[in-house]
Coordinates of C-alpha atoms in Angstrom, one line a residue:
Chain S
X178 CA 0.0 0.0 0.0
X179 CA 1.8 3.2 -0.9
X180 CA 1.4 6.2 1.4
X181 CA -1.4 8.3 -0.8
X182 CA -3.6 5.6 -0.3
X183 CA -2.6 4.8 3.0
X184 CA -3.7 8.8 3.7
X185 CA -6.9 8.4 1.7
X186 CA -7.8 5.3 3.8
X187 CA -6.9 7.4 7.2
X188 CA -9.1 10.3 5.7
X189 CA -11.9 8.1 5.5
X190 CA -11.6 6.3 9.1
X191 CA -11.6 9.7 10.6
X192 CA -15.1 10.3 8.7
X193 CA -16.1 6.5 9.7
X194 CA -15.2 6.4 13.2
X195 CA -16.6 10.1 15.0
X196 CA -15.1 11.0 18.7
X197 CA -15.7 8.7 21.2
X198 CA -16.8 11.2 24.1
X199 CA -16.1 8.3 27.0
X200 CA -12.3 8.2 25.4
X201 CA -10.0 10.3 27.9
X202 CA -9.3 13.8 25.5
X203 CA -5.6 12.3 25.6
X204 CA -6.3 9.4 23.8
X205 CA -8.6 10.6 21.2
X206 CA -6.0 11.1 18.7
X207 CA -5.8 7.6 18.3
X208 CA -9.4 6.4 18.2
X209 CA -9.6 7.6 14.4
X210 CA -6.6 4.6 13.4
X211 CA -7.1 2.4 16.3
X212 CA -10.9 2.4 17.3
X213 CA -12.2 3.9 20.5
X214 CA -11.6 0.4 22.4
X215 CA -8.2 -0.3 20.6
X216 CA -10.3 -3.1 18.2
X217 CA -7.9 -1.6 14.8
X218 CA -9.1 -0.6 11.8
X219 CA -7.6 -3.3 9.2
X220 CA -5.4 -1.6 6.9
X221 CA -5.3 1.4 9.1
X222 CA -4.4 1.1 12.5
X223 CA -3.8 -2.5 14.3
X224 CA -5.4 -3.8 17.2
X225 CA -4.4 -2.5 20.4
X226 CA -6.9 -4.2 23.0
X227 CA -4.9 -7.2 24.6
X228 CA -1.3 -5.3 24.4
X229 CA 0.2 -4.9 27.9
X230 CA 0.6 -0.9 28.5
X231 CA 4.4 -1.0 28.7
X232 CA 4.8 -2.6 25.5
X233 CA 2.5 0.2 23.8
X234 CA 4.7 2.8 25.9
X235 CA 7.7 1.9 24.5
X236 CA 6.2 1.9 21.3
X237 CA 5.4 5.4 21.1
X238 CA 8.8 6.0 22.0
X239 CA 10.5 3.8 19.7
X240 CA 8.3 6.0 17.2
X241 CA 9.4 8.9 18.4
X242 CA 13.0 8.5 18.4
X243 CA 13.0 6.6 14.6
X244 CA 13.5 3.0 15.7
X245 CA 10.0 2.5 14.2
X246 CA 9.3 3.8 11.1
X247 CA 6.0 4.7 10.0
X248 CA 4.8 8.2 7.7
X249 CA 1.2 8.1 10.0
X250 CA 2.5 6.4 12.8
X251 CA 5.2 9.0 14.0
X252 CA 4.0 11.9 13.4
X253 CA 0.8 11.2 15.7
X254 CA 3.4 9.4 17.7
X255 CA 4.8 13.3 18.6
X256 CA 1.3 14.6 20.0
X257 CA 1.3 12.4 22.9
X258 CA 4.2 13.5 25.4
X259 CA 5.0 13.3 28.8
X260 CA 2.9 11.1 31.2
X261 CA 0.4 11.3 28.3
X262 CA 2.0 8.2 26.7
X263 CA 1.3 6.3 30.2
X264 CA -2.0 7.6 30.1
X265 CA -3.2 6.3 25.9
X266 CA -0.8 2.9 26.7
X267 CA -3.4 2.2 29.9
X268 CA -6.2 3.4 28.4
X269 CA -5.6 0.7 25.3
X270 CA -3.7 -2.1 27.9
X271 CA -7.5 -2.1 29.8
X272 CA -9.5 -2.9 27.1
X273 CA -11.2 -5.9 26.6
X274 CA -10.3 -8.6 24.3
X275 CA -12.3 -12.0 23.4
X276 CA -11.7 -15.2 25.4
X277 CA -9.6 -17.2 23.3
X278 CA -9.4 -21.6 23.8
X279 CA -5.5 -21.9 24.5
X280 CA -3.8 -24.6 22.8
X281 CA -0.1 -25.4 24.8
X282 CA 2.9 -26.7 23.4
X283 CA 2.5 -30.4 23.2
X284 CA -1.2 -30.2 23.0
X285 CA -0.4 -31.5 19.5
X286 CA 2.5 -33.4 18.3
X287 CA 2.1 -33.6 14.4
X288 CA 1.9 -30.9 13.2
X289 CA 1.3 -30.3 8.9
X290 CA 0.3 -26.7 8.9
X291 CA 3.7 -25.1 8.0
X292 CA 2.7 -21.7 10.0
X293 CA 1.3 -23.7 13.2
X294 CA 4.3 -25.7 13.0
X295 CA 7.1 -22.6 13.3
X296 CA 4.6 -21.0 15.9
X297 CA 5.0 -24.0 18.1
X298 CA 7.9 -25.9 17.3
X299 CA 9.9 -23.8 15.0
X300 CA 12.7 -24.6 13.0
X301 CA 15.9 -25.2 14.3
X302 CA 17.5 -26.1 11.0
X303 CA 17.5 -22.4 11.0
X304 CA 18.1 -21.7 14.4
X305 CA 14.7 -20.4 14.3
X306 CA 12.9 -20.8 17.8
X307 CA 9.2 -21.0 18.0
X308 CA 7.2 -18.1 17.8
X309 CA 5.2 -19.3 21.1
X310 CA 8.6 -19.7 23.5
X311 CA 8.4 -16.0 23.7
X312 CA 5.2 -14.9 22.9
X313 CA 3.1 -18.0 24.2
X314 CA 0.5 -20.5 24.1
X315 CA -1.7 -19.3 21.5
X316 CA 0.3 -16.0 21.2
X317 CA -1.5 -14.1 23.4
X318 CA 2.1 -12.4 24.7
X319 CA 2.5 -10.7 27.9
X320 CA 4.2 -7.3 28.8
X321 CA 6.8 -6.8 26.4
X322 CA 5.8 -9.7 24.2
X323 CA 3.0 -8.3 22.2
X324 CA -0.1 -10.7 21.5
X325 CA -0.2 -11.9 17.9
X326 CA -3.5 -13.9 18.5
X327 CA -6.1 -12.3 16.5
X328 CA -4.1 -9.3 15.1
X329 CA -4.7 -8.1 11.4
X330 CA -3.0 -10.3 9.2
X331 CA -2.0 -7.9 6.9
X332 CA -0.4 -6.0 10.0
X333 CA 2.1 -8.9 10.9
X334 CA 3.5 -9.0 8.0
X335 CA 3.6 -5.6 7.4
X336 CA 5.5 -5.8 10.8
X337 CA 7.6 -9.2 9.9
X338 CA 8.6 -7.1 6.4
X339 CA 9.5 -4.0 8.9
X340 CA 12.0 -6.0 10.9
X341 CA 13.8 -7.9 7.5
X342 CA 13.8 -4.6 6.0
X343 CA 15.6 -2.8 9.3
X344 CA 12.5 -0.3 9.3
X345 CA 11.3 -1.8 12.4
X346 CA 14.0 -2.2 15.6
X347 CA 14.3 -1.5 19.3
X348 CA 14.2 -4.7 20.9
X349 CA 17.2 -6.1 23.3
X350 CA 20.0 -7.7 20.8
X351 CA 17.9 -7.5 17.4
X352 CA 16.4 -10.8 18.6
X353 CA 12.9 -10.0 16.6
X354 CA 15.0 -8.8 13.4
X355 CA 16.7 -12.3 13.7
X356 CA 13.7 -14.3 14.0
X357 CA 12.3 -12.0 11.0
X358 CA 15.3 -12.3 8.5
X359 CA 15.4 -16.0 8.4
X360 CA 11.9 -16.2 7.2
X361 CA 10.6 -16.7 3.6
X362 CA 8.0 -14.0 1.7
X363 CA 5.5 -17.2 1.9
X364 CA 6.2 -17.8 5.8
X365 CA 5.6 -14.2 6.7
X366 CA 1.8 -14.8 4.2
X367 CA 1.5 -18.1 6.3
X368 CA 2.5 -16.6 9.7
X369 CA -0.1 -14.0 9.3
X370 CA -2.8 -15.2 7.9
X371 CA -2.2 -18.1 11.3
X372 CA -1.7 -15.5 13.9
X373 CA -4.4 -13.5 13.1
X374 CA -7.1 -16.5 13.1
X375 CA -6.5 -17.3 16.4
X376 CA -9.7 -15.9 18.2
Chain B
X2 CA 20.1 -34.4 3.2
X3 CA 19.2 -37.1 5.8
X4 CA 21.6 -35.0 8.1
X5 CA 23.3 -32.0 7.6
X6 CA 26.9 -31.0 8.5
X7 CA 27.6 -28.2 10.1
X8 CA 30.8 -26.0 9.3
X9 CA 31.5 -24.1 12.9
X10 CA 34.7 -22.7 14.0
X11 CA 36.0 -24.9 16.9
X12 CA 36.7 -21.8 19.3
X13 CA 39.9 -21.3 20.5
X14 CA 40.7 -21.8 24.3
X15 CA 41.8 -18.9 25.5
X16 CA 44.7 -19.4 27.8
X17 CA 44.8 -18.0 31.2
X18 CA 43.7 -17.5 34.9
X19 CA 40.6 -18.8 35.8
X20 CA 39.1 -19.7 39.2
X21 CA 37.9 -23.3 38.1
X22 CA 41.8 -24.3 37.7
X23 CA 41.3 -23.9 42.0
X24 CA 38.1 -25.8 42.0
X25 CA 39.2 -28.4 40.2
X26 CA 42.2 -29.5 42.7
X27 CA 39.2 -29.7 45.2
X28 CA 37.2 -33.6 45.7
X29 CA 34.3 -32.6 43.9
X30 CA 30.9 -35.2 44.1
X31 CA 29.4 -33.6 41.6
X32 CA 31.0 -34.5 37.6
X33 CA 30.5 -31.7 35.6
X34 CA 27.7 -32.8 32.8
X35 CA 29.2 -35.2 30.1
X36 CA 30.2 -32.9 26.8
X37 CA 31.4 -33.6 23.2
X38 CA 33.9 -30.5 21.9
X39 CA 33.0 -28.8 19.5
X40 CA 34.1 -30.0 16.2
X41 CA 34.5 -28.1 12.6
X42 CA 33.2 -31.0 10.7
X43 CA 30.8 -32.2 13.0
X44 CA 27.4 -34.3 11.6
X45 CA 25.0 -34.1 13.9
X46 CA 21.9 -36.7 14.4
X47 CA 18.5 -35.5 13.0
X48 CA 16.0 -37.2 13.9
X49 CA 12.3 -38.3 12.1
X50 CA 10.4 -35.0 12.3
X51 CA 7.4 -35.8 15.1
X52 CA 5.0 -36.6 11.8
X53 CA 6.6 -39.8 11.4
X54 CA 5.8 -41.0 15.2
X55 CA 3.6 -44.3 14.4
X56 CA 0.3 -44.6 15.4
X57 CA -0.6 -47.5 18.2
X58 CA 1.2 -47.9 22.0
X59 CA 4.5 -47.4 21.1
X60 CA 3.6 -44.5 19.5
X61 CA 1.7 -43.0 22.1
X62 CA 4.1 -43.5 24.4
X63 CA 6.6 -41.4 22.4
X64 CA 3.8 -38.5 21.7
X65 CA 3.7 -38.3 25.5
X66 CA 6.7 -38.1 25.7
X67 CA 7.4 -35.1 24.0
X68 CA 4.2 -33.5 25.4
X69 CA 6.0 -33.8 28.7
X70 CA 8.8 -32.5 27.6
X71 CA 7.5 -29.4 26.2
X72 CA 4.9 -28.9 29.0
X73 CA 6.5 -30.4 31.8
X74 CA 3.9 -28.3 34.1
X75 CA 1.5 -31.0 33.3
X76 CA 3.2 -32.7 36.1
X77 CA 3.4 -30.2 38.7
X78 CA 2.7 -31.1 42.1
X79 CA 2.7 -34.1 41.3
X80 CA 6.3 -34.6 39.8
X81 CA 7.3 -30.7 39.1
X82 CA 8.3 -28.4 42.1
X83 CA 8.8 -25.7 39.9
X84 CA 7.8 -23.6 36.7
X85 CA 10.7 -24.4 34.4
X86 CA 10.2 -27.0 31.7
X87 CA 12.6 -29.9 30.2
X88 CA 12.3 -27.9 27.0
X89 CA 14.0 -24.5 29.0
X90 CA 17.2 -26.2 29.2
X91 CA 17.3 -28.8 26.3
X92 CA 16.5 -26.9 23.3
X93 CA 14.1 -27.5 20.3
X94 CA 12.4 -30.3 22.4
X95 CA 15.3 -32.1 23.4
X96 CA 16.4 -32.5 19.9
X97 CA 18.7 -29.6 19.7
X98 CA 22.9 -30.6 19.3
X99 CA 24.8 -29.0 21.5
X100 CA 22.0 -28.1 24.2
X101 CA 22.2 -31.5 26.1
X102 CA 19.1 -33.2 23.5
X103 CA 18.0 -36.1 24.7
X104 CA 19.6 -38.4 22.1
X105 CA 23.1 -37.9 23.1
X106 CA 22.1 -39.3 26.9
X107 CA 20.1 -42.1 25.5
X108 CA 23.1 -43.9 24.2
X109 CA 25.1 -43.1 26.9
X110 CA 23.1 -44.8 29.6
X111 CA 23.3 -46.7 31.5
X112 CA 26.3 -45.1 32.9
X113 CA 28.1 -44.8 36.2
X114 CA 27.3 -41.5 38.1
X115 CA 29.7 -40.0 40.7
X116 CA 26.7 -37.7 41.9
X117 CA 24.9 -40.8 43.5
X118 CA 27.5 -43.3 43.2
X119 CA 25.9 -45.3 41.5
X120 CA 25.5 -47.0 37.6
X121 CA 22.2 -45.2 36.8
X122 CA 20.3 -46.5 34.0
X123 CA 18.1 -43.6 31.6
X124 CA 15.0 -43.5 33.9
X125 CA 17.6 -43.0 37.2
X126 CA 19.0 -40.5 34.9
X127 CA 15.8 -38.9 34.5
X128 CA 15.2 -39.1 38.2
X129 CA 17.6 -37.3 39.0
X130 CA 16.2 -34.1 36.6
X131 CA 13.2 -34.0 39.0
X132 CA 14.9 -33.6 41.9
X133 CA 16.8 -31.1 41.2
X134 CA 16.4 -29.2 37.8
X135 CA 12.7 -29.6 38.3
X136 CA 12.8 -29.2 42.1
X137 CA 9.8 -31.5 42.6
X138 CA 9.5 -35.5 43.6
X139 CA 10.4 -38.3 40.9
X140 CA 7.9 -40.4 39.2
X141 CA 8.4 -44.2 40.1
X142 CA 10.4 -46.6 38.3
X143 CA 8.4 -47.7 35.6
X144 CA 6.1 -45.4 35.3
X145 CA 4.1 -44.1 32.9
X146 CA 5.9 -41.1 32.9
X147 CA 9.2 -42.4 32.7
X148 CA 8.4 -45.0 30.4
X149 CA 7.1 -41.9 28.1
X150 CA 10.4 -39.7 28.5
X151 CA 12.3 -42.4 27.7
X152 CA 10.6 -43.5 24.5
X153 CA 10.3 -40.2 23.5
X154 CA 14.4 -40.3 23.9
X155 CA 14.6 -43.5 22.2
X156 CA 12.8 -43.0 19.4
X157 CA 14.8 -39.3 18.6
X158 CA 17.7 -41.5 18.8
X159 CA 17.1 -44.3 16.8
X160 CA 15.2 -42.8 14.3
X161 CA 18.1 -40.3 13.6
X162 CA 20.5 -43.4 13.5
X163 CA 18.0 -44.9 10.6
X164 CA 18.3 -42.0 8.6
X165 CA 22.1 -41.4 9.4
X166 CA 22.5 -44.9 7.8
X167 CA 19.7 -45.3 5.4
X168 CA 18.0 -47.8 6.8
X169 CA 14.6 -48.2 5.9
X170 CA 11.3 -48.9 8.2
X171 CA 9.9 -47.8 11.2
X172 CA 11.7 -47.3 14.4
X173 CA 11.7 -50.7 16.4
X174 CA 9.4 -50.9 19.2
X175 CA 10.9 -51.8 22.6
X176 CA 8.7 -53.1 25.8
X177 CA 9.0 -50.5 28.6
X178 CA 11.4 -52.5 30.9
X179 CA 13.9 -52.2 28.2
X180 CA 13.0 -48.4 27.0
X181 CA 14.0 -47.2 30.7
X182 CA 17.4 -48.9 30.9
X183 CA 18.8 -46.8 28.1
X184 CA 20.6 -48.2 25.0
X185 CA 24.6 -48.6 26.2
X186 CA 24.0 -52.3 27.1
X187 CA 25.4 -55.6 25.9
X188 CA 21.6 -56.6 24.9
X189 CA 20.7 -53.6 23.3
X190 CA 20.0 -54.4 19.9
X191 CA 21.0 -51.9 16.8
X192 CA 19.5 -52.6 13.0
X193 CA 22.7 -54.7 11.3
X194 CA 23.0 -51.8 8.7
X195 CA 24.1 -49.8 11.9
X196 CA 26.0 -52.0 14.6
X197 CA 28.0 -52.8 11.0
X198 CA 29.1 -49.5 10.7
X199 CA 29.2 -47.9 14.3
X200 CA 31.0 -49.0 17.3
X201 CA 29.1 -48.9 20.2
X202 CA 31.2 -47.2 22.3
X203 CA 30.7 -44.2 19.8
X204 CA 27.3 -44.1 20.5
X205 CA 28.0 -42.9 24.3
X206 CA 29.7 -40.3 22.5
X207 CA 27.7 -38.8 20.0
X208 CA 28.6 -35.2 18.6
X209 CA 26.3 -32.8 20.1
X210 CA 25.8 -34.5 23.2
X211 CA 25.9 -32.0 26.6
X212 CA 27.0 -28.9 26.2
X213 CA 30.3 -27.9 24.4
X214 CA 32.7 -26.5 26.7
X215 CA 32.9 -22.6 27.0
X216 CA 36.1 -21.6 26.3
X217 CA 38.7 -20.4 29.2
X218 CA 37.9 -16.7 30.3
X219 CA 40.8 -14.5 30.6
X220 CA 39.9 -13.2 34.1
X221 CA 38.4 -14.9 36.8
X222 CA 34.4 -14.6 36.7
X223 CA 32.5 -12.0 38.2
X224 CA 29.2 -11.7 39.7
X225 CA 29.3 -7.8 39.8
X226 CA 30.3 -7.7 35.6
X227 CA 27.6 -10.7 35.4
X228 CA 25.2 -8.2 36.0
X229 CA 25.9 -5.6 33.9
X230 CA 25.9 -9.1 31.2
X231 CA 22.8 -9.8 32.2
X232 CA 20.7 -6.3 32.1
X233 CA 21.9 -5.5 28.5
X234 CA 21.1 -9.0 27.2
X235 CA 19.4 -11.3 29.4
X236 CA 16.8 -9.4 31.3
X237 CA 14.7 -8.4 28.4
X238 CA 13.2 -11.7 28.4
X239 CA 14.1 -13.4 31.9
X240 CA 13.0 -10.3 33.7
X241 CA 14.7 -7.4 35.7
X242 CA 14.1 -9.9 38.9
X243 CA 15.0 -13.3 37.4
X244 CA 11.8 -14.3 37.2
X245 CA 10.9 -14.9 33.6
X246 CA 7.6 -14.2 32.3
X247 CA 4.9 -15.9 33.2
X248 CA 1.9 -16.5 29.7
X249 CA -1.3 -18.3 30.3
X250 CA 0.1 -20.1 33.4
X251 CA 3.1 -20.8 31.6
X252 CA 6.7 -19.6 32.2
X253 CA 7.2 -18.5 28.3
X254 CA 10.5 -17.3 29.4
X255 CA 11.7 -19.4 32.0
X256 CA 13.2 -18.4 35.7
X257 CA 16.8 -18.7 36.6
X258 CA 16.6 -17.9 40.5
X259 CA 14.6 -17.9 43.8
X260 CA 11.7 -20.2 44.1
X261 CA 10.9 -20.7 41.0
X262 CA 13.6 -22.0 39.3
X263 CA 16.0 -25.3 39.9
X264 CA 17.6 -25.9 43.2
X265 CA 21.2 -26.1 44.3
X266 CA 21.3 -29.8 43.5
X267 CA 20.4 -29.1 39.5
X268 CA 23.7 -29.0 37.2
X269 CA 23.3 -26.0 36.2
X270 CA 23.6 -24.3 39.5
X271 CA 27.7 -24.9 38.4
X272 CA 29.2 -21.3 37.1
X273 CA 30.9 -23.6 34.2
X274 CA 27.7 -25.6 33.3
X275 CA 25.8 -22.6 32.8
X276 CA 28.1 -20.9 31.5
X277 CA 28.8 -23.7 28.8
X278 CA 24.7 -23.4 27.6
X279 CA 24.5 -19.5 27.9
X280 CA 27.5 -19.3 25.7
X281 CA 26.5 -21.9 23.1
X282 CA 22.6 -21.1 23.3
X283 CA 21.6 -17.6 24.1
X284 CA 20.2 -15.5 23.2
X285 CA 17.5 -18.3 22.0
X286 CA 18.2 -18.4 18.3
X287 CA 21.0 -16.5 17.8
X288 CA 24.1 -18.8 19.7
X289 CA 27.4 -17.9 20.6
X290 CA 26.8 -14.1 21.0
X291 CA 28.7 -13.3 24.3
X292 CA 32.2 -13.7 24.6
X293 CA 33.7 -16.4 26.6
X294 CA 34.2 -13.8 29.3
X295 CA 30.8 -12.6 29.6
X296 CA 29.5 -16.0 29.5
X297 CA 31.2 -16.8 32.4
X298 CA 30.4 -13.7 34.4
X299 CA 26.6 -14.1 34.1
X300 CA 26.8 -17.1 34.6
X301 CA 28.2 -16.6 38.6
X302 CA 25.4 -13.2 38.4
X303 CA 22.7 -16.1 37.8
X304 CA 23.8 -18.5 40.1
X305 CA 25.3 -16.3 43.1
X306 CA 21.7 -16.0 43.8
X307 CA 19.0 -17.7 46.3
X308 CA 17.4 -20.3 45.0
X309 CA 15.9 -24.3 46.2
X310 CA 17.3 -25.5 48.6
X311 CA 19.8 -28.9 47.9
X312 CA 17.4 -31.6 48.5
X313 CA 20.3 -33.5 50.3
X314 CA 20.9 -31.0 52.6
X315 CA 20.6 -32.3 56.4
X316 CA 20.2 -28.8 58.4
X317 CA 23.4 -27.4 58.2
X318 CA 24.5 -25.4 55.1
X319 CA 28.4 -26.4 56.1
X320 CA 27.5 -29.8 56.1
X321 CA 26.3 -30.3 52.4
X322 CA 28.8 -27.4 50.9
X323 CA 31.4 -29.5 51.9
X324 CA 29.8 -32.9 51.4
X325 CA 28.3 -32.1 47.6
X326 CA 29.3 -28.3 47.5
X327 CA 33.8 -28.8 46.5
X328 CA 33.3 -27.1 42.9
X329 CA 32.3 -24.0 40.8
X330 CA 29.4 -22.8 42.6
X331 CA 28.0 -20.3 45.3
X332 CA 26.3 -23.0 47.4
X333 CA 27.5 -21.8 51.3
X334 CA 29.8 -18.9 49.9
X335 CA 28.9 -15.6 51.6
X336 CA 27.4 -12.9 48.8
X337 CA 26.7 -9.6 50.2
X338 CA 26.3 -10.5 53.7
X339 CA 24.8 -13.5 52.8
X340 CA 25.6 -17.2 53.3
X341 CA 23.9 -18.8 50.0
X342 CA 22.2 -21.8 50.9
X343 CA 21.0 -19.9 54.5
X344 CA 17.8 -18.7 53.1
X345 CA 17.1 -20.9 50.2
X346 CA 13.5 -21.8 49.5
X347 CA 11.6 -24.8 49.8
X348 CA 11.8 -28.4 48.2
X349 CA 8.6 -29.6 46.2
X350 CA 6.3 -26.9 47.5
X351 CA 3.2 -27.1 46.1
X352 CA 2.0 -24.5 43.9

C-alpha cells in the first residue's frame, strides 16, 4: 500500500469512526486509526486491545526516536508527550479482548500446517525458535511480548517485512530482526494469515 | 540431506587465569555434565520429524513423551516443584545438538554417576532431573511417565541413527522395561546396517551430546560484571528480577533464581555448566553471541543468587557445601552478607 492511499484510507476512518466522548481527550487522537476500544481498523491502524501498556509505551517511544518507522505512525506518535503516553498505553492495555481456547505446546504433536508448526515448534534447522517460547500459548504475549493472536493479518506481516527490511527495531540484541530475517516472503503470508485466526 | 553437517569454528581456548583451575584440585561429588567438543566438521543426528511418530502404544508413548517435555507443568505437584520446563534447558524439544538433546544421553546410559554413586540406567538418569532441575518428587520406576520420557528419547535417537545410515522402516518398538534402561548395554540391539558401521562405544559419544565446553575466560568470573551481562542481554526476556515471564500459566520465558527456578542440587547451579549453555545457546536463536568472558560472568550473576534448597541437605548449610558443594558454585559462599544456601527456598512446595 503506498502512502497516498494509506492517507486516503486514514481520511476516510476519521469520517467512519466520529469522537468517542467516553475516550480520555488524551487518547482521542488515536481512536480515528485504532478504534475507541483499541479493536484496529484493518489496513489502518492495528489492534491494540490485549497489548500490555508498557509494550504500547515503549512503542510510542520507539516511534518517536526513529526506531520505528512509520509516515502516519510517528508523526501522531509526537502529539502524545510526557505522562500522556502512560496515560493512551493504559487506556488501550484495559481494554477488553475476546476469550480465546488456548492450545499449549505439546497439545499437538504432528503438526502439517507449515505456519502452526514454526509458531510451536519452529525450526531449528534455521536456528529459528518458536514463535510461542516468547510470545506464548496461542500467542496471546504478555508485557513486552505483544499478542499476535487475532491481530490483522496484513499488519504482521507488514511488521515481519518491517524487521527484515531494518524499518522496524528496538528490541534487546535484534532478537525480533533475527527471528524475521530468516523467514521466507511465503512464511511471513502463512505466519499472518495463522496469527491473526487465532480468536 | 538425511543430516546436515555443520561447518562451525571450533573456538579457540583462550589461555589464562581462571578460578575453576582452584576448583578443580578440590574432591568434587558432583562431575560436571558429560560434553562432546566442538568440532568443525561435526554431523549431527536428526531425527524423524514428530509426523513420522507411528500410530498405536509405542507411539503414544513417544507422543507423550514429547508432550511432557515441552509442558512439563502437566506434572506439577505431582512430579514438578517448579515452573521451568525440560524444554527450557534442552533446546528445540530435546532434539537440539549441543543443548544436552535427549539423544546424546540415551546412548550413553546406563552409565556410572559419581553424583549418586551409583550405575544409573536412563530412567535413574531422569530421576535425578526431577529432583533437582525440576525441584519436585520423581515419578516411580516404571512409570508411565518415565516410560514416556524415555521413549520419546529413544525414538529421537534411533530414528536419527536410521536415517544417518539409510535404513529403511519404522523405528523398532521396545517393551518399557527395556525403554527405561537406556541403549549402552550388551543386549541392546541396533538394526545390522548400523552396529556394521558404528561402534558402540561411539554411541555414548555422540557429537552434540551435553554442552560444548565454553572456552577459558581470561579473568576470573565475576558476579558484579555478570550483572551488567545480564541487564543488556538477558533481562529483556528473563526479567529485571530473574523471574521470567509468566503466559497463560506458563513460564514463556523461564526463571533462573529464587523459588521458582531449579535448586542447588540441578547441574546447572555450576558457574561452568551454565556458563557452557549460555554461551552456546543464548540469546534463543542466535548462539554464541557473548564472549567467553561474559558468558562466564553471568553465569556466577545467575547462580550467586538464592534459589531451592539442595534436596540433600541435612540442616546445616556447612555440612552439604562441603559434602556435595567442593566445585564451581556459590552454594554456602557468603554474597553480600549472605551465606547462600542460608535462606534458600523450599523443596517440592506445592503451587
Amino acid at each position: 500500500m503506498n502512502k497516498s492511499l494509506i492517507a486516503a484510507t486514514f481520511v476516510c476512518s476519521v469520517v467512519s469512526l466520529p469522537v468517542n466522548a467516553s475516550v480520555p481527550a488524551t487518547v482521542q487522537v488515536c481512536v480515528s486509526c485504532h478504534g475507541a476500544q483499541g479493536q484496529g481498523l484493518e489496513g489502518v491502524g492495528p489492534k491494540l486491545a490485549g497489548l500490555s501498556s508498557a509494550y504500547m509505551a515503549a512503542q510510542i517511544k520507539l516511534f518517536q526516536s526513529g526506531s520505528r518507522q512509520n509516515p502516519l505512525m510517528q508523526p501522531m506518535a509526537m502529539m502524545l508527550q510526557g505522562d500522556n503516553i502512560q496515560v493512551a498505553a493504559d487506556y488501550f492495555a484495559s481494554q477488553p479482548v475476546g476469550d480465546i481456547s488456548l492450545l499449549y505446546r505439546g497439545d499437538k504433536v504432528a503438526i502439517t500446517d507449515p505456519a502452526e508448526k514454526l509458531a510451536y515448534q519452529g525450526d531449528w534447522s534455521r536456528d529459528l525458535p518458536a514463535c510461542f517460547s516468547c510470545h506464548g500459548s496461542s500467542a496471546i504475549g504478555a508485557e513486552q511480548f505483544p499478542r499476535l493472536a487475532g491481530q490483522q493479518a496484513s499488519y504482521i506481516k507488514s511488521q515481519l517485512e518491517a524487521w527484515q527490511k531494518g524499518t522496524r527495531k528496538g528490541d534487546a540484541d535484534n532478537m525480533m530482526a533475527n527471528v524475521a530475517g530468516k523467514l521466507t516472503a511465503a512464511e511471513i503470508d502463512q505466519l499472518a494469515q495463522y496469527l491473526a485466526s487465532l480468536k | 540431506m538425511k543430516f546436515r553437517a555443520k561447518y562451525i569454528l571450533s573456538a579457540a581456548a583462550l589461555v589464562g587465569f581462571n578460578i575453576n583451575v582452584i576448583a578443580e584440585e578440590l574432591p568434587d561429588r558432583q562431575q560436571a555434565l558429560p560434553s562432546m567438543p566442538k568440532q568443525a566438521d561435526h554431523l549431527y543426528l536428526e531425527s524423524a520429524p514428530l509426523t513420522d511418530i507411528p500410530e498405536g502404544e509405542f507411539g503414544d508413548k513417544v507422543r507423550l513423551g514429547y508432550q511432557l517435555f515441552v509442558n512439563t507443568q502437566l506434572l506439577r505437584d505431582k512430579n514438578v516443584g517448579n515452573d521451568l520446563n525440560c524444554v527450557n534447558c534442552h533446546l528445540n524439544a530435546g532434539n537440539k545438538a549441543n543443548a544436552s538433546p535427549l539423544w546424546g544421553a540415551y546412548f550413553a546410559y546406563p552409565a556410572y554417576r559419581k553424583k549418586n554413586d551409583k550405575v544409573n540406567s536412563y530412567e535413574e538418569r531422569l530421576q535425578g532431573c526431577f529432583t533437582y532441575s525440576m525441584n519436585g518428587k520423581a515419578p516411580e520406576s516404571g512409570s508411565k511417565e518415565l516410560v514416556a520420557l524415555s521413549a520419546y528419547s529413544y525414538w529421537l535417537g534411533m530414528s536419527g541413527l536410521m536415517r544417518q545410515h539409510n535404513v529403511a522402516g519404522p523405528v523398532p518398538e521396545l517393551s518399557d522395561s527395556e525403554l527405561v534402561k537406556g541403549a549402552k548395554r550388551d543386549d541392546f540391539i541396533l538394526p545390522e546396517l548400523i552396529s556394521s558401521k558404528m561402534d558402540p562405544n561411539a554411541l555414548a559419544q555422540l557429537p552434540g551430546r551435553g554442552y560444548p565446553a565454553v572456552p577459558k575466560a581470561e579473568l576470573a568470573y565475576s558476579p558484579e560484571r555478570g550483572a551488567e551481562v545480564y541487564q543488556a542481554h538477558c533481562q529483556s526476556c528473563h526479567g529485571q528480577d530473574g523471574q521470567g515471564q509468566m503466559i497463560a500459566g506458563i513460564a514463556a520465558l523461564p526463571p533462573l533464581w529464587g523459588a521458582q527456578s531449579y535448586n542447588w542440587g540441578a547441574g546447572m547451579h555450576r558457574i561452568g555448566t551454565a556458563a557452557d549453555f549460555i554461551y552456546e545457546n543464548m540469546p534463543l536463536g542466535k548462539s554464541v553471541q557473548l564472549t567467553p568472558q561474559q558468558a562466564w560472568d553471568v553465569s556466577s550473576y545467575i547462580n550467586s543468587q538464592e534459589r531451592p534448597q539442595d534436596p540433600r541437605f541435612k540442616g546445616q548449610v556447612s555440612d552439604t557445601q562441603k559434602q556435595y558443594h567442593q566445585h564451581d558454585g556459590y552454594y554456602g559462599k557468603t554474597v553480600a552478607d549472605q551465606v547462600l544456601g542460608s535462606a534458600s527456598s523450599a523443596n517440592f512446595p506445592k503451587k
